[in-house]
Amino acid sequence: MVFAAPLGGRGAPHRPVLLEETLKFLAPERGGLFIDCTVGLGGHSEAVLMSSSDTRVIGIDLDTSALDYSRQRLERFGDRFRAVQANFRAIAEVLRQANERDPSGILVDLGVSSLQFDSPERGFSFRFDAPLDMRMDPASGITAADLLQQLPESEIARLIFEYGEERHSRRIARRIVERREQGKPITTTTELADLVRLAVGGHKRDQIHPATRTFQALRIAVNNELEGLGQFVESAIDLLKPNGRFVGISFHSLEDRILKRELRRLSGHCECPPRLPVCDCGAREVVEVLTRRPVVPGARELDENPRARSAKLRAARKL
Ligand SMILES: C[S@@+](CC[C@H](N)C(=O)[O-])C[C@H]1O[C@@H](n2cnc3c(N)ncnc32)[C@H](O)[C@@H]1O
């Protein structure tokens, strides 16, 4: 199948988020093996491969459409690029199976790709009327519609509040469960977006759509996006060779907090509560944090790609 290039915000061609900043920290011109843990449309991987003819990339993704797309996009690099379907949490196993070790750089660009967000049938967006699916790997796991059908009301409210930072979470959960009790469970994106709009009221033109937070929360829950993220950062850093670089891009404050904490802990800062007599957070000094504050997109990037608005990048160097 030939894929059309997905468009970024305002119809511009898709552009990877924080690309220049990512390249600055990954420093792929040094050559070596780079692991793109979320290859998506292959934008970051392409730039890494272009930076030196000695650079190789293993691109991981859960989504087979993303892997097909990136394989096609990066075909011209021959065997310098390999695509692997896996959960990036299994990065150590991916490397073992690929018979590779000592990567020079590891990148994780969390969240959803334009390919997923702009494909109506994937159910990630309320811009299209479609089954409420939201699985990154459409061949496994439970859909968002099933989740809303199965979870208790309190749990639906909790996840919308925690993952969506939605203050009307209880009201939304109540309406979802009311519909369930009436034998009319939510099955489509439009049904959910309409329900949320009714539950929280309309929105002014300059505000985000009222369903945005609920959709984000459900996507995070369906794909277990926060679970095991901290352990992943630690295993990725353990795999890097000395002077290797780790770059993490997040789009949600909870993800950013995990990246920040984990990098601090692995740079030797104890993260235990102050009253604890001995450290049990496992702090050890294996990296130098390269970003004192998270790096965020500049005005020009935001103008070209409004979807980058909540992106934050953190980077570290293996000692
Ligand atoms: C923001 S996109 C990456 C875009 C990419 N950097 C580019 O330049 O096109 C995130 C990708 O990560 C994938 N993904 C999310 N969670 C994953 C996980 N746990 N394991 C592997 N891939 C994952 C998604 O399927 C999606 O394709």
Tab-separated table of C-alpha atoms and ligand atoms in Angstrom:
chain	number	residue	atom	x	y	z
A	1	MET	CA	0.000	0.000	0.000
A	2	VAL	CA	1.244	3.522	-0.750
A	3	PHE	CA	0.627	5.996	2.046
A	4	ALA	CA	-0.173	9.652	1.479
A	5	ALA	CA	1.850	12.007	3.655
A	6	PRO	CA	-0.239	12.917	6.700
A	7	LEU	CA	-0.718	16.594	7.288
A	8	GLY	CA	0.247	18.496	10.394
A	9	GLY	CA	-1.779	21.351	11.874
A	10	ARG	CA	-3.206	23.902	9.396
A	11	GLY	CA	-2.574	21.549	6.478
A	12	ALA	CA	1.236	21.785	6.659
A	13	PRO	CA	3.151	18.551	5.919
A	14	HIS	CA	3.755	16.432	9.027
A	15	ARG	CA	6.815	17.642	10.916
A	16	PRO	CA	8.257	15.811	13.888
A	17	VAL	CA	7.931	17.681	17.169
A	18	LEU	CA	11.010	19.502	18.540
A	19	LEU	CA	13.152	18.094	15.722
A	20	GLU	CA	16.139	20.448	15.954
A	21	GLU	CA	16.242	20.141	19.737
A	22	THR	CA	16.031	16.331	19.519
A	23	LEU	CA	18.976	16.226	17.109
A	24	LYS	CA	20.990	18.592	19.277
A	25	PHE	CA	20.700	16.266	22.291
A	26	LEU	CA	20.856	12.908	20.469
A	27	ALA	CA	23.900	14.048	18.459
A	28	PRO	CA	23.420	11.348	15.773
A	29	GLU	CA	26.272	12.750	13.647
A	30	ARG	CA	28.535	10.704	15.967
A	31	GLY	CA	27.249	7.587	14.153
A	32	GLY	CA	26.282	4.299	15.791
A	33	LEU	CA	23.001	2.642	16.651
A	34	PHE	CA	19.937	4.698	17.615
A	35	ILE	CA	16.661	3.313	18.931
A	36	ASP	CA	13.538	5.268	18.035
A	37	CYS	CA	11.112	3.753	20.542
A	38	THR	CA	8.055	5.396	18.956
A	39	VAL	CA	8.893	5.514	15.261
A	40	GLY	CA	5.392	6.643	14.181
A	41	LEU	CA	5.697	8.322	10.780
A	42	GLY	CA	9.487	8.003	10.922
A	43	GLY	CA	10.157	11.759	10.971
A	44	HIS	CA	12.696	11.751	13.795
A	45	SER	CA	14.259	8.526	12.494
A	46	GLU	CA	14.660	10.019	9.026
A	47	ALA	CA	16.534	13.025	10.408
A	48	VAL	CA	18.768	10.745	12.503
A	49	LEU	CA	19.567	8.580	9.462
A	50	MET	CA	20.337	11.652	7.349
A	51	SER	CA	22.804	13.017	9.867
A	52	SER	CA	25.560	10.487	9.125
A	53	SER	CA	26.065	7.517	6.835
A	54	ASP	CA	27.389	5.619	9.891
A	55	THR	CA	24.073	5.888	11.716
A	56	ARG	CA	21.661	2.980	12.017
A	57	VAL	CA	18.153	3.055	13.501
A	58	ILE	CA	15.862	0.461	14.997
A	59	GLY	CA	12.337	1.884	14.946
A	60	ILE	CA	9.847	0.406	17.388
A	61	ASP	CA	6.083	0.915	17.345
A	62	LEU	CA	2.998	-0.916	18.561
A	63	ASP	CA	1.074	0.146	15.495
A	64	THR	CA	1.550	-1.898	12.314
A	65	SER	CA	0.264	0.980	10.124
A	66	ALA	CA	3.001	3.220	11.557
A	67	LEU	CA	5.600	0.535	10.863
A	68	ASP	CA	4.374	0.085	7.257
A	69	TYR	CA	4.463	3.840	6.777
A	70	SER	CA	7.921	4.350	8.234
A	71	ARG	CA	9.361	1.331	6.377
A	72	GLN	CA	8.182	2.862	3.124
A	73	ARG	CA	9.421	6.338	4.032
A	74	LEU	CA	12.852	5.076	5.097
A	75	GLU	CA	13.298	2.411	2.414
A	76	ARG	CA	16.096	4.416	0.793
A	77	PHE	CA	18.318	3.838	3.838
A	78	GLY	CA	18.353	0.069	3.152
A	79	ASP	CA	19.413	-2.070	6.095
A	80	ARG	CA	20.417	1.004	8.128
A	81	PHE	CA	16.760	1.097	9.216
A	82	ARG	CA	14.851	-1.771	10.800
A	83	ALA	CA	11.242	-1.611	12.007
A	84	VAL	CA	10.074	-3.788	14.886
A	85	GLN	CA	6.560	-4.223	16.220
A	86	ALA	CA	6.818	-4.188	19.999
A	87	ASN	CA	5.973	-2.286	23.114
A	88	PHE	CA	8.937	-0.014	23.858
A	89	ARG	CA	8.793	-1.204	27.454
A	90	ALA	CA	10.390	-4.392	26.071
A	91	ILE	CA	13.342	-2.439	24.620
A	92	ALA	CA	15.942	-4.759	26.174
A	93	GLU	CA	14.281	-7.777	24.556
A	94	VAL	CA	14.006	-5.980	21.181
A	95	LEU	CA	17.740	-5.322	21.231
A	96	ARG	CA	18.550	-8.872	22.314
A	97	GLN	CA	16.449	-10.323	19.493
A	98	ALA	CA	18.015	-7.950	16.980
A	99	ASN	CA	21.431	-9.119	18.192
A	100	GLU	CA	22.423	-5.538	18.968
A	101	ARG	CA	23.909	-3.743	21.975
A	102	ASP	CA	25.377	-0.440	23.147
A	103	PRO	CA	23.095	2.065	21.415
A	104	SER	CA	24.454	5.603	21.061
A	105	GLY	CA	21.029	7.131	21.513
A	106	ILE	CA	17.464	6.307	22.525
A	107	LEU	CA	14.469	8.488	21.697
A	108	VAL	CA	10.912	8.184	22.953
A	109	ASP	CA	8.296	10.588	21.535
A	110	LEU	CA	5.211	9.699	23.542
A	111	GLY	CA	1.570	9.958	22.615
A	112	VAL	CA	-0.391	9.571	19.435
A	113	SER	CA	0.835	10.108	15.858
A	114	SER	CA	-0.859	12.240	13.185
A	115	LEU	CA	-1.410	9.010	11.261
A	116	GLN	CA	-3.474	7.661	14.161
A	117	PHE	CA	-5.158	10.932	15.069
A	118	ASP	CA	-6.157	11.691	11.473
A	119	SER	CA	-7.400	8.172	10.626
A	120	PRO	CA	-11.158	8.272	11.321
A	121	GLU	CA	-11.508	4.516	11.861
A	122	ARG	CA	-8.991	4.510	14.743
A	123	GLY	CA	-11.436	6.415	16.942
A	124	PHE	CA	-8.836	8.759	18.507
A	125	SER	CA	-10.565	11.963	17.436
A	126	PHE	CA	-14.031	13.444	17.832
A	127	ARG	CA	-13.531	15.219	14.495
A	128	PHE	CA	-14.789	12.035	12.814
A	129	ASP	CA	-17.769	9.840	13.626
A	130	ALA	CA	-16.262	6.386	14.195
A	131	PRO	CA	-16.261	3.442	16.597
A	132	LEU	CA	-14.674	4.471	19.910
A	133	ASP	CA	-11.521	2.345	19.653
A	134	MET	CA	-8.280	4.283	20.506
A	135	ARG	CA	-5.953	1.270	20.669
A	136	MET	CA	-2.409	2.002	19.448
A	137	ASP	CA	-2.169	-1.675	18.521
A	138	PRO	CA	-5.560	-2.352	16.920
A	139	ALA	CA	-4.975	-6.107	17.141
A	140	SER	CA	-4.852	-6.351	20.905
A	141	GLY	CA	-6.216	-4.934	24.125
A	142	ILE	CA	-9.547	-3.467	25.048
A	143	THR	CA	-11.239	-0.608	23.161
A	144	ALA	CA	-12.310	2.671	24.771
A	145	ALA	CA	-15.970	1.738	24.190
A	146	ASP	CA	-15.483	-1.564	26.063
A	147	LEU	CA	-13.687	0.243	28.870
A	148	LEU	CA	-16.626	2.623	29.317
A	149	GLN	CA	-18.984	-0.349	29.255
A	150	GLN	CA	-17.071	-2.312	31.904
A	151	LEU	CA	-15.571	0.085	34.456
A	152	PRO	CA	-17.438	1.196	37.577
A	153	GLU	CA	-18.571	4.831	37.592
A	154	SER	CA	-16.017	5.847	40.232
A	155	GLU	CA	-13.170	4.425	38.158
A	156	ILE	CA	-14.353	6.226	34.989
A	157	ALA	CA	-14.508	9.470	36.981
A	158	ARG	CA	-11.035	8.860	38.443
A	159	LEU	CA	-9.336	8.253	35.136
A	160	ILE	CA	-11.022	11.249	33.449
A	161	PHE	CA	-9.936	13.418	36.386
A	162	GLU	CA	-6.391	12.081	36.680
A	163	TYR	CA	-5.427	11.544	33.063
A	164	GLY	CA	-7.568	14.311	31.580
A	165	GLU	CA	-7.298	16.857	34.406
A	166	GLU	CA	-11.031	17.352	33.787
A	167	ARG	CA	-12.797	19.012	36.714
A	168	HIS	CA	-16.229	17.828	35.512
A	169	SER	CA	-15.123	14.189	35.554
A	170	ARG	CA	-17.837	13.001	37.982
A	171	ARG	CA	-20.599	14.579	35.948
A	172	ILE	CA	-19.286	12.984	32.743
A	173	ALA	CA	-18.923	9.561	34.388
A	174	ARG	CA	-22.491	9.824	35.750
A	175	ARG	CA	-23.880	10.455	32.254
A	176	ILE	CA	-21.859	7.612	30.744
A	177	VAL	CA	-23.204	5.180	33.329
A	178	GLU	CA	-26.766	6.525	33.001
A	179	ARG	CA	-26.664	5.694	29.288
A	180	ARG	CA	-25.308	2.258	30.072
A	181	GLU	CA	-28.150	1.648	32.508
A	182	GLN	CA	-30.645	2.698	29.843
A	183	GLY	CA	-29.210	-0.008	27.544
A	184	LYS	CA	-27.613	2.637	25.255
A	185	PRO	CA	-23.855	2.351	25.934
A	186	ILE	CA	-21.461	4.767	24.242
A	187	THR	CA	-20.014	3.106	21.155
A	188	THR	CA	-18.858	5.987	18.930
A	189	THR	CA	-16.649	9.072	19.105
A	190	THR	CA	-19.574	11.378	18.304
A	191	GLU	CA	-21.768	9.890	21.029
A	192	LEU	CA	-19.035	10.489	23.591
A	193	ALA	CA	-18.227	14.018	22.366
A	194	ASP	CA	-21.945	14.965	22.438
A	195	LEU	CA	-22.365	13.487	25.913
A	196	VAL	CA	-19.383	15.418	27.255
A	197	ARG	CA	-20.575	18.652	25.672
A	198	LEU	CA	-23.978	18.224	27.325
A	199	ALA	CA	-22.386	17.327	30.665
A	200	VAL	CA	-19.979	20.285	30.828
A	201	GLY	CA	-21.757	22.880	28.675
A	202	GLY	CA	-20.595	24.442	25.401
A	203	HIS	CA	-17.254	26.120	24.791
A	204	LYS	CA	-16.156	29.546	23.644
A	205	ARG	CA	-14.507	29.831	20.258
A	206	ASP	CA	-11.008	30.297	21.642
A	207	GLN	CA	-11.207	27.358	24.049
A	208	ILE	CA	-10.398	23.723	23.352
A	209	HIS	CA	-13.355	21.451	22.591
A	210	PRO	CA	-14.936	20.291	25.887
A	211	ALA	CA	-14.354	16.626	24.977
A	212	THR	CA	-10.585	17.053	24.430
A	213	ARG	CA	-9.615	16.176	28.015
A	214	THR	CA	-11.952	13.184	28.232
A	215	PHE	CA	-10.635	11.771	24.942
A	216	GLN	CA	-7.035	12.213	26.113
A	217	ALA	CA	-7.819	10.480	29.412
A	218	LEU	CA	-9.453	7.521	27.723
A	219	ARG	CA	-6.578	7.114	25.270
A	220	ILE	CA	-4.061	7.057	28.130
A	221	ALA	CA	-6.154	4.464	29.982
A	222	VAL	CA	-6.798	2.238	26.938
A	223	ASN	CA	-3.086	2.076	26.122
A	224	ASN	CA	-1.779	1.981	29.711
A	225	GLU	CA	0.458	4.847	28.703
A	226	LEU	CA	1.784	5.731	32.154
A	227	GLU	CA	2.240	2.238	33.526
A	228	GLY	CA	5.859	1.145	33.573
A	229	LEU	CA	7.125	4.380	31.983
A	230	GLY	CA	9.611	4.936	34.815
A	231	GLN	CA	11.006	1.389	34.544
A	232	PHE	CA	11.297	1.860	30.788
A	233	VAL	CA	13.457	4.983	31.245
A	234	GLU	CA	15.723	3.081	33.618
A	235	SER	CA	16.122	0.069	31.324
A	236	ALA	CA	16.733	2.338	28.302
A	237	ILE	CA	19.472	4.190	30.164
A	238	ASP	CA	21.047	0.949	31.352
A	239	LEU	CA	21.291	-0.148	27.699
A	240	LEU	CA	23.043	3.014	26.465
A	241	LYS	CA	26.767	3.002	25.937
A	242	PRO	CA	28.890	5.533	27.846
A	243	ASN	CA	28.224	9.055	26.513
A	244	GLY	CA	25.028	7.692	24.892
A	245	ARG	CA	22.019	10.016	24.917
A	246	PHE	CA	18.440	9.591	26.077
A	247	VAL	CA	15.744	11.966	24.787
A	248	GLY	CA	12.134	11.830	25.979
A	249	ILE	CA	9.312	13.966	24.574
A	250	SER	CA	6.024	14.036	26.457
A	251	PHE	CA	2.672	15.733	25.943
A	252	HIS	CA	1.095	15.342	29.350
A	253	SER	CA	2.122	16.673	32.759
A	254	LEU	CA	1.962	13.187	34.323
A	255	GLU	CA	4.316	11.773	31.664
A	256	ASP	CA	6.673	14.723	32.049
A	257	ARG	CA	6.703	14.267	35.817
A	258	ILE	CA	7.710	10.610	35.417
A	259	LEU	CA	10.514	11.485	32.966
A	260	LYS	CA	11.751	14.273	35.230
A	261	ARG	CA	11.733	12.155	38.403
A	262	GLU	CA	13.368	9.179	36.745
A	263	LEU	CA	16.172	11.239	35.180
A	264	ARG	CA	16.778	13.017	38.486
A	265	ARG	CA	16.884	9.696	40.356
A	266	LEU	CA	19.314	8.261	37.790
A	267	SER	CA	21.507	11.333	38.132
A	268	GLY	CA	21.934	10.464	41.824
A	269	HIS	CA	19.207	12.606	43.442
A	270	CYS	CA	17.318	10.736	46.122
A	271	GLU	CA	13.559	10.986	45.480
A	272	CYS	CA	12.513	9.541	48.856
A	273	PRO	CA	10.292	11.553	51.210
A	274	PRO	CA	12.569	13.604	53.531
A	275	ARG	CA	11.532	11.730	56.692
A	276	LEU	CA	12.696	8.312	55.445
A	277	PRO	CA	15.799	7.238	57.457
A	278	VAL	CA	17.455	5.396	54.546
A	279	CYS	CA	17.082	5.887	50.813
A	280	ASP	CA	14.959	3.229	49.126
A	281	CYS	CA	14.233	4.907	45.765
A	282	GLY	CA	17.289	3.296	44.186
A	283	ALA	CA	18.935	6.632	43.308
A	284	ARG	CA	22.265	6.116	41.507
A	285	GLU	CA	24.469	8.374	39.448
A	286	VAL	CA	24.466	6.958	35.930
A	287	VAL	CA	23.452	9.982	33.856
A	288	GLU	CA	24.031	13.693	33.581
A	289	VAL	CA	20.748	15.523	33.003
A	290	LEU	CA	21.197	17.843	29.998
A	291	THR	CA	17.965	19.792	30.434
A	292	ARG	CA	17.581	21.668	33.716
A	293	ARG	CA	14.114	22.694	32.578
A	294	PRO	CA	12.054	20.930	29.932
A	295	VAL	CA	12.637	22.225	26.411
A	296	VAL	CA	9.418	23.431	24.759
A	297	PRO	CA	8.600	24.405	21.162
A	298	GLY	CA	9.307	27.964	20.083
A	299	ALA	CA	6.769	30.356	18.603
A	300	ARG	CA	7.638	29.414	15.008
A	301	GLU	CA	7.107	25.690	15.599
A	302	LEU	CA	3.824	26.365	17.401
A	303	ASP	CA	2.657	28.501	14.540
A	304	GLU	CA	3.469	25.769	12.016
A	305	ASN	CA	2.256	22.910	14.206
A	306	PRO	CA	-0.264	23.809	16.921
A	307	ARG	CA	-0.359	20.134	17.989
A	308	ALA	CA	3.108	20.631	19.468
A	309	ARG	CA	1.685	23.037	22.062
A	310	SER	CA	2.041	20.744	25.085
A	311	ALA	CA	5.318	19.038	24.058
A	312	LYS	CA	8.181	18.955	26.578
A	313	LEU	CA	11.596	17.449	25.955
A	314	ARG	CA	14.033	16.141	28.557
A	315	ALA	CA	17.452	14.713	27.786
A	316	ALA	CA	20.296	12.984	29.576
A	317	ARG	CA	23.818	11.695	28.855
A	318	LYS	CA	24.979	8.319	30.105
A	319	LEU	CA	28.105	8.652	32.215
B	1	LIG	C1	3.968	10.893	18.704
B	1	LIG	S1	4.053	9.438	17.732
B	1	LIG	C2	5.717	9.393	17.187
B	1	LIG	C3	5.992	10.252	15.979
B	1	LIG	C4	7.390	10.082	15.443
B	1	LIG	N1	8.412	10.538	16.346
B	1	LIG	C5	7.557	10.761	14.094
B	1	LIG	O1	8.509	11.520	13.899
B	1	LIG	O2	6.730	10.537	13.212
B	1	LIG	C6	4.008	8.162	18.908
B	1	LIG	C7	4.032	6.759	18.361
B	1	LIG	O3	4.334	5.909	19.453
B	1	LIG	C8	3.621	4.711	19.346
B	1	LIG	N2	3.519	4.163	20.687
B	1	LIG	C9	2.836	4.657	21.745
B	1	LIG	N3	3.020	3.901	22.830
B	1	LIG	C10	3.857	2.905	22.461
B	1	LIG	C11	4.457	1.814	23.163
B	1	LIG	N4	4.210	1.590	24.437
B	1	LIG	N5	5.299	1.011	22.483
B	1	LIG	C12	5.574	1.232	21.166
B	1	LIG	N6	5.042	2.238	20.460
B	1	LIG	C13	4.192	3.077	21.100
B	1	LIG	C14	2.301	5.132	18.740
B	1	LIG	O4	1.701	4.041	18.086
B	1	LIG	C15	2.728	6.247	17.774
B	1	LIG	O5	2.942	5.744	16.482
